[in-house]
Coordinates of N, CA and C in Angstrom, one line a residue:
P1 N -36.0 -25.2 12.0 CA -34.6 -24.9 12.5 C -34.7 -23.7 13.5
N2 N -33.8 -23.7 14.4 CA -33.7 -22.6 15.4 C -33.5 -21.3 14.7
P3 N -34.3 -20.2 15.0 CA -34.0 -18.9 14.4 C -32.6 -18.4 14.6
D4 N -32.0 -18.7 15.8 CA -30.7 -18.3 16.0 C -29.7 -18.9 15.0
D5 N -30.0 -20.2 14.7 CA -29.1 -20.9 13.7 C -29.2 -20.2 12.3
N6 N -30.4 -19.7 12.0 CA -30.6 -19.1 10.7 C -29.8 -17.7 10.7
A7 N -29.9 -17.0 11.8 CA -29.2 -15.7 11.9 C -27.7 -16.0 11.8
L8 N -27.2 -17.0 12.5 CA -25.8 -17.3 12.4 C -25.3 -17.7 11.0
Q9 N -26.1 -18.5 10.3 CA -25.8 -18.9 9.0 C -25.8 -17.7 8.1
D10 N -26.7 -16.8 8.3 CA -26.8 -15.6 7.4 C -25.5 -14.7 7.7
L11 N -25.1 -14.6 9.0 CA -23.9 -13.9 9.3 C -22.7 -14.5 8.7
I12 N -22.6 -15.8 8.7 CA -21.4 -16.5 8.1 C -21.4 -16.2 6.6
E13 N -22.5 -16.3 6.0 CA -22.6 -16.1 4.5 C -22.2 -14.7 4.1
R14 N -22.6 -13.7 4.9 CA -22.3 -12.3 4.6 C -20.8 -12.1 4.9
A15 N -20.3 -12.7 6.0 CA -18.8 -12.5 6.3 C -18.0 -13.2 5.2
T16 N -18.4 -14.4 4.7 CA -17.7 -15.1 3.7 C -17.7 -14.2 2.4
K17 N -18.8 -13.6 2.0 CA -18.9 -12.8 0.8 C -17.9 -11.6 0.9
I18 N -17.9 -10.9 2.1 CA -17.1 -9.8 2.3 C -15.6 -10.2 2.2
A19 N -15.3 -11.4 2.8 CA -13.9 -11.9 2.8 C -13.5 -12.1 1.4
E20 N -14.4 -12.7 0.5 CA -14.0 -13.0 -0.9 C -13.8 -11.7 -1.6
Q21 N -14.7 -10.7 -1.4 CA -14.5 -9.4 -2.1 C -13.3 -8.7 -1.7
Q22 N -13.0 -8.7 -0.4 CA -11.8 -7.9 0.1 C -10.5 -8.7 0.0
R23 N -10.6 -10.0 -0.2 CA -9.4 -10.8 -0.3 C -8.5 -10.7 1.0
F24 N -9.2 -10.9 2.1 CA -8.5 -10.8 3.4 C -7.3 -11.8 3.4
F25 N -6.2 -11.4 4.1 CA -5.0 -12.2 4.2 C -4.5 -12.2 5.7
H26 N -4.4 -13.3 6.3 CA -4.0 -13.4 7.7 C -2.6 -14.1 7.7
W27 N -1.6 -13.4 8.1 CA -0.2 -13.9 8.0 C -0.1 -15.2 8.9
E28 N -0.6 -15.1 10.1 CA -0.4 -16.2 11.0 C -1.1 -17.5 10.5
L29 N -2.3 -17.3 9.9 CA -3.0 -18.5 9.4 C -2.4 -19.0 8.1
E30 N -1.9 -18.1 7.3 CA -1.3 -18.5 6.0 C 0.1 -19.2 6.2
F31 N 0.8 -18.7 7.2 CA 2.2 -19.2 7.4 C 2.4 -19.7 8.9
P32 N 1.6 -20.7 9.3 CA 1.7 -21.1 10.7 C 3.1 -21.6 11.1
E33 N 3.9 -22.1 10.2 CA 5.2 -22.6 10.5 C 6.2 -21.4 10.7
I34 N 5.8 -20.2 10.2 CA 6.7 -19.0 10.4 C 6.3 -18.3 11.7
F35 N 5.0 -18.3 12.0 CA 4.6 -17.5 13.2 C 4.2 -18.3 14.4
G36 N 4.3 -19.6 14.3 CA 3.8 -20.4 15.4 C 4.9 -21.1 16.2
G37 N 6.2 -20.9 15.9 CA 7.2 -21.5 16.6 C 7.9 -20.6 17.6
S38 N 9.1 -21.0 18.0 CA 9.9 -20.1 19.0 C 10.5 -18.9 18.3
S39 N 10.8 -19.1 17.0 CA 11.4 -18.0 16.2 C 10.3 -17.5 15.3
I40 N 9.8 -16.3 15.6 CA 8.6 -15.8 14.8 C 9.1 -14.7 13.8
G41 N 8.6 -14.9 12.6 CA 8.9 -14.0 11.5 C 9.8 -14.6 10.4
F42 N 9.8 -13.9 9.3 CA 10.6 -14.3 8.1 C 12.0 -14.0 8.3
D43 N 12.9 -14.9 7.8 CA 14.3 -14.6 7.8 C 14.7 -13.6 6.7
C44 N 14.0 -13.6 5.6 CA 14.3 -12.7 4.5 C 13.0 -12.2 3.8
I45 N 12.9 -10.9 3.6 CA 11.7 -10.4 2.9 C 12.2 -9.5 1.8
L46 N 11.9 -9.8 0.5 CA 12.3 -8.9 -0.6 C 11.0 -8.5 -1.3
G47 N 11.0 -7.2 -1.7 CA 9.7 -6.7 -2.3 C 9.9 -5.4 -3.0
N48 N 9.0 -5.2 -4.0 CA 8.9 -3.9 -4.7 C 7.4 -3.6 -4.6
P49 N 6.9 -3.1 -3.5 CA 5.5 -2.9 -3.3 C 4.9 -1.8 -4.2
P50 N 3.7 -1.8 -4.5 CA 3.1 -0.7 -5.4 C 3.2 0.7 -4.7
W51 N 3.4 1.7 -5.6 CA 3.5 3.1 -5.1 C 2.2 3.8 -5.4
D52 N 1.1 3.4 -4.9 CA -0.2 3.9 -5.2 C -0.9 4.5 -4.1
K53 N -1.7 5.5 -4.3 CA -2.6 6.1 -3.3 C -3.7 5.1 -3.1
V54 N -4.2 4.9 -1.9 CA -5.3 4.0 -1.6 C -6.6 4.6 -2.1
K55 N -6.7 5.9 -2.0 CA -8.0 6.5 -2.4 C -8.0 6.5 -4.0
K56 N -9.1 6.1 -4.5 CA -9.3 6.0 -5.9 C -9.5 7.4 -6.5
E57 N -8.6 7.8 -7.5 CA -8.6 9.1 -8.1 C -9.5 9.0 -9.4
E58 N -10.4 9.9 -9.6 CA -11.3 9.8 -10.7 C -10.6 9.8 -12.1
K59 N -9.7 10.8 -12.2 CA -9.0 10.9 -13.5 C -8.2 9.7 -13.8
E60 N -7.5 9.1 -12.8 CA -6.7 7.9 -13.1 C -7.6 6.7 -13.3
W61 N -8.7 6.5 -12.6 CA -9.5 5.3 -12.7 C -10.2 5.3 -14.1
F62 N -10.6 6.5 -14.5 CA -11.4 6.5 -15.8 C -10.5 6.7 -17.0
A63 N -9.2 6.8 -16.9 CA -8.3 6.8 -18.0 C -8.4 5.5 -18.8
G64 N -8.7 5.6 -20.1 CA -8.9 4.4 -20.9 C -10.3 3.9 -20.9
K65 N -11.1 4.5 -20.0 CA -12.5 4.0 -20.0 C -13.4 5.1 -20.5
V66 N -13.3 6.3 -19.9 CA -14.1 7.5 -20.4 C -13.1 8.7 -20.5
P67 N -12.5 8.9 -21.6 CA -11.5 10.0 -21.8 C -12.0 11.4 -21.3
E68 N -13.3 11.7 -21.5 CA -13.8 13.0 -21.2 C -13.7 13.2 -19.7
I69 N -13.9 12.2 -18.9 CA -13.8 12.3 -17.4 C -12.3 12.4 -17.0
A70 N -11.5 11.5 -17.6 CA -10.1 11.4 -17.3 C -9.3 12.7 -17.6
E71 N -9.8 13.4 -18.7 CA -9.0 14.6 -19.1 C -9.6 15.9 -18.6
S72 N -10.7 15.8 -17.8 CA -11.3 17.1 -17.3 C -10.6 17.5 -16.0
D73 N -10.3 18.8 -15.9 CA -9.7 19.4 -14.7 C -10.7 19.9 -13.8
S74 N -12.0 19.8 -14.1 CA -13.0 20.3 -13.3 C -13.7 19.2 -12.5
K75 N -13.5 19.3 -11.2 CA -14.1 18.3 -10.3 C -15.6 18.3 -10.4
G76 N -16.3 19.4 -10.5 CA -17.7 19.4 -10.7 C -18.2 18.8 -12.0
Y77 N -17.4 19.0 -13.1 CA -17.8 18.5 -14.3 C -17.6 17.0 -14.3
R78 N -16.5 16.5 -13.7 CA -16.2 15.1 -13.6 C -17.4 14.4 -12.8
T79 N -17.8 15.0 -11.7 CA -18.9 14.4 -10.9 C -20.1 14.3 -11.8
Q80 N -20.4 15.4 -12.5 CA -21.6 15.4 -13.4 C -21.6 14.2 -14.4
L81 N -20.4 14.1 -15.0 CA -20.3 13.0 -16.0 C -20.4 11.6 -15.4
I82 N -19.8 11.5 -14.2 CA -19.9 10.2 -13.5 C -21.3 9.8 -13.1
N83 N -22.0 10.8 -12.6 CA -23.4 10.6 -12.3 C -24.3 10.2 -13.5
E84 N -24.0 10.8 -14.6 CA -24.7 10.5 -15.9 C -24.5 9.0 -16.3
L85 N -23.4 8.4 -15.9 CA -23.1 7.0 -16.2 C -24.2 6.1 -15.6
E86 N -24.8 6.5 -14.6 CA -25.8 5.6 -14.0 C -26.9 5.3 -15.0
E87 N -27.2 6.2 -15.9 CA -28.2 6.0 -16.9 C -27.5 5.5 -18.2
T88 N -26.4 6.1 -18.6 CA -25.8 5.8 -19.9 C -24.9 4.5 -19.9
D89 N -24.3 4.2 -18.8 CA -23.5 3.0 -18.7 C -23.5 2.4 -17.3
P90 N -24.7 1.8 -16.9 CA -24.8 1.3 -15.5 C -23.7 0.3 -15.1
P91 N -23.2 -0.6 -15.9 CA -22.2 -1.5 -15.4 C -20.9 -0.7 -15.0
L92 N -20.5 0.2 -15.8 CA -19.3 1.0 -15.5 C -19.5 1.9 -14.2
Y93 N -20.7 2.4 -14.1 CA -21.0 3.2 -13.0 C -21.0 2.4 -11.7
E94 N -21.5 1.1 -11.8 CA -21.4 0.2 -10.6 C -20.0 -0.1 -10.3
Q95 N -19.2 -0.4 -11.3 CA -17.8 -0.7 -11.1 C -17.1 0.5 -10.3
W96 N -17.4 1.7 -10.7 CA -16.8 2.8 -10.1 C -17.2 3.0 -8.6
Q97 N -18.5 2.8 -8.4 CA -19.1 2.8 -7.1 C -18.4 1.8 -6.2
L98 N -18.3 0.6 -6.7 CA -17.7 -0.5 -5.9 C -16.2 -0.2 -5.6
A99 N -15.5 0.3 -6.6 CA -14.1 0.6 -6.4 C -13.9 1.7 -5.4
S100 N -14.8 2.7 -5.4 CA -14.7 3.8 -4.4 C -15.0 3.3 -3.0
K101 N -16.0 2.4 -3.0 CA -16.4 1.9 -1.6 C -15.3 1.1 -1.1
R102 N -14.7 0.2 -1.9 CA -13.6 -0.6 -1.4 C -12.4 0.2 -0.9
S103 N -12.0 1.3 -1.7 CA -10.9 2.1 -1.3 C -11.2 2.8 0.0
A104 N -12.5 3.2 0.2 CA -12.8 3.9 1.5 C -12.8 2.9 2.6
Q105 N -13.2 1.7 2.4 CA -13.1 0.6 3.4 C -11.7 0.3 3.8
T106 N -10.8 0.2 2.8 CA -9.4 -0.1 3.0 C -8.7 1.1 3.8
S107 N -9.0 2.3 3.4 CA -8.5 3.5 4.1 C -8.9 3.4 5.6
K108 N -10.2 3.1 5.8 CA -10.7 3.1 7.2 C -10.0 2.0 8.0
F109 N -9.8 0.8 7.4 CA -9.1 -0.2 8.1 C -7.6 0.2 8.5
I110 N -6.9 0.7 7.5 CA -5.6 1.1 7.7 C -5.5 2.2 8.8
R111 N -6.4 3.1 8.8 CA -6.3 4.2 9.8 C -6.7 3.8 11.2
E112 N -7.7 2.8 11.3 CA -8.3 2.5 12.6 C -7.9 1.2 13.2
S113 N -7.3 0.3 12.4 CA -7.0 -1.0 12.9 C -5.9 -1.1 14.0
G114 N -5.0 0.0 14.0 CA -3.9 0.0 14.9 C -2.7 -0.8 14.4
R115 N -2.8 -1.4 13.2 CA -1.8 -2.2 12.6 C -0.7 -1.3 12.0
Y116 N -1.1 -0.2 11.5 CA -0.2 0.7 10.7 C -0.2 2.1 11.4
S117 N 0.2 2.1 12.6 CA 0.2 3.4 13.4 C 1.2 4.4 12.9
L118 N 2.2 4.0 12.2 CA 3.2 5.0 11.8 C 3.1 5.4 10.3
S119 N 2.3 4.7 9.6 CA 2.1 5.0 8.1 C 0.7 5.2 7.7
G120 N -0.3 4.9 8.6 CA -1.7 5.0 8.2 C -2.4 6.3 8.5
S121 N -1.8 7.4 8.1 CA -2.4 8.7 8.3 C -2.2 9.6 7.1
G122 N -2.9 10.7 7.1 CA -2.8 11.6 5.9 C -3.3 10.9 4.6
E123 N -2.8 11.3 3.5 CA -3.1 10.7 2.2 C -2.4 9.4 2.1
I124 N -3.0 8.3 2.4 CA -2.3 7.0 2.5 C -1.8 6.5 1.1
N125 N -0.6 6.1 1.1 CA 0.1 5.5 0.0 C 0.4 4.1 0.4
T126 N 0.5 3.2 -0.6 CA 0.7 1.8 -0.2 C 2.1 1.4 0.2
Y127 N 3.1 2.2 -0.4 CA 4.5 1.7 -0.1 C 4.9 1.9 1.3
P128 N 4.5 2.9 2.0 CA 4.9 3.0 3.5 C 4.1 1.9 4.3
I129 N 2.9 1.5 3.8 CA 2.1 0.5 4.5 C 2.9 -0.8 4.4
F130 N 3.3 -1.2 3.2 CA 4.1 -2.4 3.0 C 5.4 -2.4 3.8
T131 N 6.1 -1.2 3.8 CA 7.3 -1.1 4.5 C 7.2 -1.3 6.0
E132 N 6.2 -0.7 6.6 CA 5.9 -0.8 8.0 C 5.6 -2.3 8.3
L133 N 4.8 -2.9 7.5 CA 4.4 -4.3 7.7 C 5.6 -5.2 7.7
A134 N 6.5 -5.0 6.7 CA 7.6 -5.9 6.5 C 8.7 -5.6 7.6
G135 N 9.0 -4.3 7.8 CA 10.1 -3.9 8.7 C 9.8 -4.0 10.2
L136 N 8.6 -4.0 10.6 CA 8.2 -4.0 12.0 C 7.4 -5.1 12.5
H137 N 6.7 -5.8 11.6 CA 5.7 -6.8 12.0 C 6.0 -8.2 11.6
I138 N 6.5 -8.4 10.4 CA 6.6 -9.8 9.9 C 8.0 -10.3 9.7
V139 N 9.0 -9.5 9.8 CA 10.4 -9.9 9.8 C 10.8 -10.5 11.1
G140 N 11.6 -11.6 11.0 CA 12.1 -12.2 12.3 C 13.1 -11.3 13.0
S141 N 13.4 -11.6 14.2 CA 14.3 -10.7 15.0 C 15.7 -10.8 14.4
T142 N 16.0 -11.8 13.7 CA 17.4 -11.9 13.1 C 17.3 -11.9 11.6
G143 N 16.1 -11.4 11.1 CA 15.9 -11.4 9.6 C 16.3 -10.1 9.0
R144 N 16.2 -10.1 7.6 CA 16.5 -8.9 6.9 C 15.4 -8.6 5.9
V145 N 15.3 -7.3 5.6 CA 14.2 -6.8 4.6 C 14.9 -6.0 3.5
G146 N 14.6 -6.3 2.3 CA 15.1 -5.5 1.2 C 13.9 -5.0 0.3
M147 N 13.7 -3.7 0.2 CA 12.6 -3.2 -0.5 C 13.0 -2.1 -1.5
V148 N 12.3 -2.1 -2.6 CA 12.4 -1.0 -3.6 C 11.2 -0.1 -3.4
V149 N 11.4 1.1 -2.8 CA 10.3 2.0 -2.5 C 10.6 3.4 -2.9
K150 N 9.7 4.3 -2.8 CA 10.0 5.7 -3.1 C 10.9 6.3 -2.1
T151 N 11.8 7.2 -2.5 CA 12.7 7.9 -1.5 C 11.9 8.7 -0.5
G152 N 10.7 9.0 -0.9 CA 9.8 9.8 0.1 C 9.7 9.1 1.4
L153 N 10.0 7.8 1.5 CA 9.9 7.2 2.8 C 10.9 7.8 3.8
A154 N 12.0 8.4 3.3 CA 13.0 9.0 4.2 C 12.9 10.5 4.2
T155 N 12.2 11.1 3.1 CA 12.2 12.6 3.0 C 10.9 13.2 3.2
D156 N 9.8 12.5 3.1 CA 8.5 13.1 3.2 C 8.0 13.3 4.6
Y157 N 7.3 14.4 4.8 CA 6.8 14.7 6.2 C 5.9 13.6 6.7
R158 N 5.0 13.0 5.9 CA 4.1 12.0 6.4 C 4.7 10.7 6.7
T159 N 5.9 10.4 6.3 CA 6.5 9.2 6.7 C 7.7 9.4 7.7
Q160 N 7.8 10.6 8.2 CA 8.9 10.8 9.1 C 8.9 9.9 10.4
D161 N 7.7 9.6 10.9 CA 7.6 8.8 12.1 C 8.1 7.4 11.8
L162 N 7.7 6.9 10.7 CA 8.1 5.5 10.3 C 9.6 5.4 10.1
F163 N 10.1 6.3 9.3 CA 11.6 6.3 9.0 C 12.3 6.5 10.3
G164 N 11.8 7.5 11.2 CA 12.5 7.7 12.4 C 12.5 6.5 13.3
K165 N 11.5 5.7 13.3 CA 11.4 4.4 14.0 C 12.6 3.5 13.6
F166 N 12.8 3.4 12.3 CA 13.8 2.5 11.8 C 15.2 3.0 12.3
V167 N 15.4 4.3 12.3 CA 16.7 4.9 12.7 C 16.9 4.7 14.2
E168 N 15.8 5.1 15.0 CA 15.9 5.0 16.4 C 16.2 3.6 17.0
E169 N 15.6 2.6 16.3 CA 15.7 1.2 16.8 C 16.9 0.5 16.1
A170 N 17.7 1.3 15.3 CA 18.9 0.8 14.7 C 18.6 -0.4 13.7
R171 N 17.4 -0.2 13.0 CA 17.0 -1.2 12.0 C 17.5 -0.9 10.6
L172 N 17.8 0.4 10.4 CA 18.2 0.8 9.1 C 19.7 0.4 8.8
V173 N 19.8 -0.4 7.7 CA 21.1 -0.9 7.3 C 21.6 0.0 6.2
S174 N 20.8 0.3 5.2 CA 21.2 1.2 4.1 C 20.0 1.7 3.3
L175 N 20.3 2.9 2.7 CA 19.3 3.5 1.8 C 20.1 4.1 0.7
H176 N 19.9 3.6 -0.5 CA 20.5 4.1 -1.7 C 19.5 4.7 -2.7
D177 N 19.5 6.0 -2.8 CA 18.5 6.7 -3.6 C 18.9 6.8 -5.1
F178 N 17.9 6.7 -6.0 CA 18.1 6.8 -7.4 C 17.2 7.8 -8.0
V179 N 17.6 8.4 -9.1 CA 16.7 9.3 -9.9 C 16.6 8.5 -11.2
N180 N 15.3 8.4 -11.7 CA 15.1 7.5 -12.9 C 15.4 8.1 -14.2
E181 N 16.5 9.0 -14.2 CA 16.8 9.7 -15.5 C 17.3 8.7 -16.6
E182 N 17.9 7.6 -16.2 CA 18.4 6.7 -17.3 C 17.4 5.5 -17.5
G183 N 16.2 5.7 -17.0 CA 15.1 4.7 -17.3 C 15.4 3.3 -16.6
L184 N 15.9 3.3 -15.4 CA 16.0 2.0 -14.7 C 14.6 1.3 -14.6
F185 N 13.6 2.1 -14.4 CA 12.2 1.7 -14.5 C 11.6 2.3 -15.7
P186 N 11.5 1.6 -16.9 CA 11.0 2.2 -18.1 C 9.6 2.9 -18.0
D187 N 8.8 2.3 -17.2 CA 7.4 2.8 -17.1 C 7.2 3.9 -16.1
V188 N 8.3 4.3 -15.4 CA 8.2 5.3 -14.4 C 8.8 6.6 -14.9
A189 N 8.2 7.8 -14.6 CA 8.6 9.1 -15.1 C 10.1 9.3 -14.7
P190 N 10.9 10.0 -15.6 CA 12.3 10.2 -15.4 C 12.6 11.0 -14.1
P191 N 11.8 11.9 -13.6 CA 12.2 12.6 -12.4 C 11.9 11.8 -11.1
E192 N 11.2 10.7 -11.2 CA 10.8 10.0 -10.0 C 12.1 9.5 -9.3
R193 N 12.0 9.6 -8.0 CA 13.1 9.1 -7.1 C 12.6 7.9 -6.4
F194 N 13.5 6.9 -6.3 CA 13.2 5.7 -5.5 C 14.5 5.2 -4.8
C195 N 14.4 4.3 -3.9 CA 15.5 3.8 -3.2 C 15.5 2.3 -3.0
L196 N 16.7 1.8 -2.8 CA 16.9 0.4 -2.3 C 17.1 0.5 -0.8
L197 N 16.1 0.0 -0.1 CA 16.1 0.1 1.4 C 16.4 -1.2 2.0
T198 N 17.3 -1.3 2.9 CA 17.6 -2.5 3.6 C 17.4 -2.3 5.1
L199 N 16.6 -3.2 5.7 CA 16.3 -3.1 7.2 C 16.8 -4.4 7.9
A200 N 17.0 -4.3 9.2 CA 17.4 -5.5 9.9 C 16.4 -5.8 11.0
G201 N 16.4 -7.1 11.4 CA 15.5 -7.5 12.5 C 16.0 -6.9 13.9
S202 N 15.2 -7.0 14.9 CA 15.4 -6.3 16.1 C 16.6 -6.7 16.9
Q203 N 17.1 -8.0 16.6 CA 18.2 -8.5 17.4 C 19.6 -8.4 16.6
I204 N 19.5 -7.8 15.4 CA 20.7 -7.7 14.6 C 21.4 -6.3 15.0
E205 N 22.6 -6.3 15.3 CA 23.3 -5.1 15.7 C 23.8 -4.3 14.4
V206 N 23.3 -3.1 14.3 CA 23.7 -2.3 13.1 C 24.4 -1.1 13.7
D207 N 25.7 -1.0 13.6 CA 26.5 0.0 14.2 C 26.4 1.3 13.4
A208 N 26.3 1.2 12.0 CA 26.3 2.4 11.2 C 25.5 2.0 9.9
F209 N 24.8 3.0 9.4 CA 24.0 2.7 8.1 C 24.6 3.4 7.0
E210 N 24.3 3.0 5.7 CA 24.9 3.6 4.5 C 23.8 4.4 3.8
F211 N 24.3 5.5 3.3 CA 23.4 6.4 2.5 C 24.1 6.8 1.2
S212 N 23.3 6.9 0.1 CA 23.7 7.5 -1.1 C 22.5 8.1 -1.8
F213 N 22.7 9.3 -2.4 CA 21.6 10.0 -3.0 C 21.9 10.4 -4.5
F214 N 20.8 10.5 -5.2 CA 20.8 11.1 -6.6 C 21.7 10.2 -7.6
S215 N 21.8 8.9 -7.3 CA 22.4 8.1 -8.3 C 21.5 7.9 -9.5
T216 N 22.1 7.7 -10.7 CA 21.2 7.4 -11.9 C 21.4 6.0 -12.4
N217 N 22.4 5.3 -11.9 CA 22.6 3.9 -12.3 C 23.3 3.2 -11.2
L218 N 23.6 1.9 -11.4 CA 24.1 1.0 -10.3 C 25.6 1.2 -10.2
E219 N 26.3 1.8 -11.2 CA 27.7 2.0 -11.1 C 28.2 3.2 -10.3
M220 N 27.3 4.1 -10.1 CA 27.6 5.4 -9.4 C 27.7 5.2 -7.9

C-alpha cells in the first residue's frame, strides 16, 4: 500500500477516536432540514441547560469517590492525595486525568473557536454558552427561545456583553427572576437565583421587554 494511504488511514482513525471521546455535535449535519433551506434555524427552542463550570473542580469531582480529597480545604494536600492515587488506585487516577484533560480541551475550544465570543471568557460556565448558542446562532429569524438559566446572565460582570447584545438587538422579550426559597428546584440551594428567559429571533419586533425580580413562586 501507498505510505500516504497508511498515514491518511491513521489520521482518520485518530480523528474518529477523538470524535467518539468528545462526542462532537454538528448542528448543520444533524438537522439539514433546519439549516439547509431558505429559512435557517429553529422556530422554537426550550431548555434548562446545566449550570456548571467547565473546569473540573477537585473537591466536587472526588465527592463520593475519595472523601478525604473532597473535604480538604488545602490545595497542596489535595494534590498530594491525588498524586498518590497513581499508585493506590490507578483506574480512578486515570479517570481524573482524563476528566481534567477533557475539561481543558473543552475550555480551549470555547475560548478560541470564535463560536462563543460573548460568553467564552473568564471562568467559563455552561449556561451562558448554551444561551448564546440558542439565542444568537441556532434560533430562526422568526423563532423564539425559552430558557431556565441563572439570573447571573443579566447581573454578572462576565455575562454583561452577552446580555447587552440581547438588549441592544431587541431580542429580549422577558426575564422573570426567582429565588429558590420555596424549593421550586428541590435539589438547588434555597438562596440560588434563576430566571425564565425569553428571547426572540432577529426579525421579530420587540417594542418593550418584561422584568420581574425576587419572586419565590409562580403566583407572585
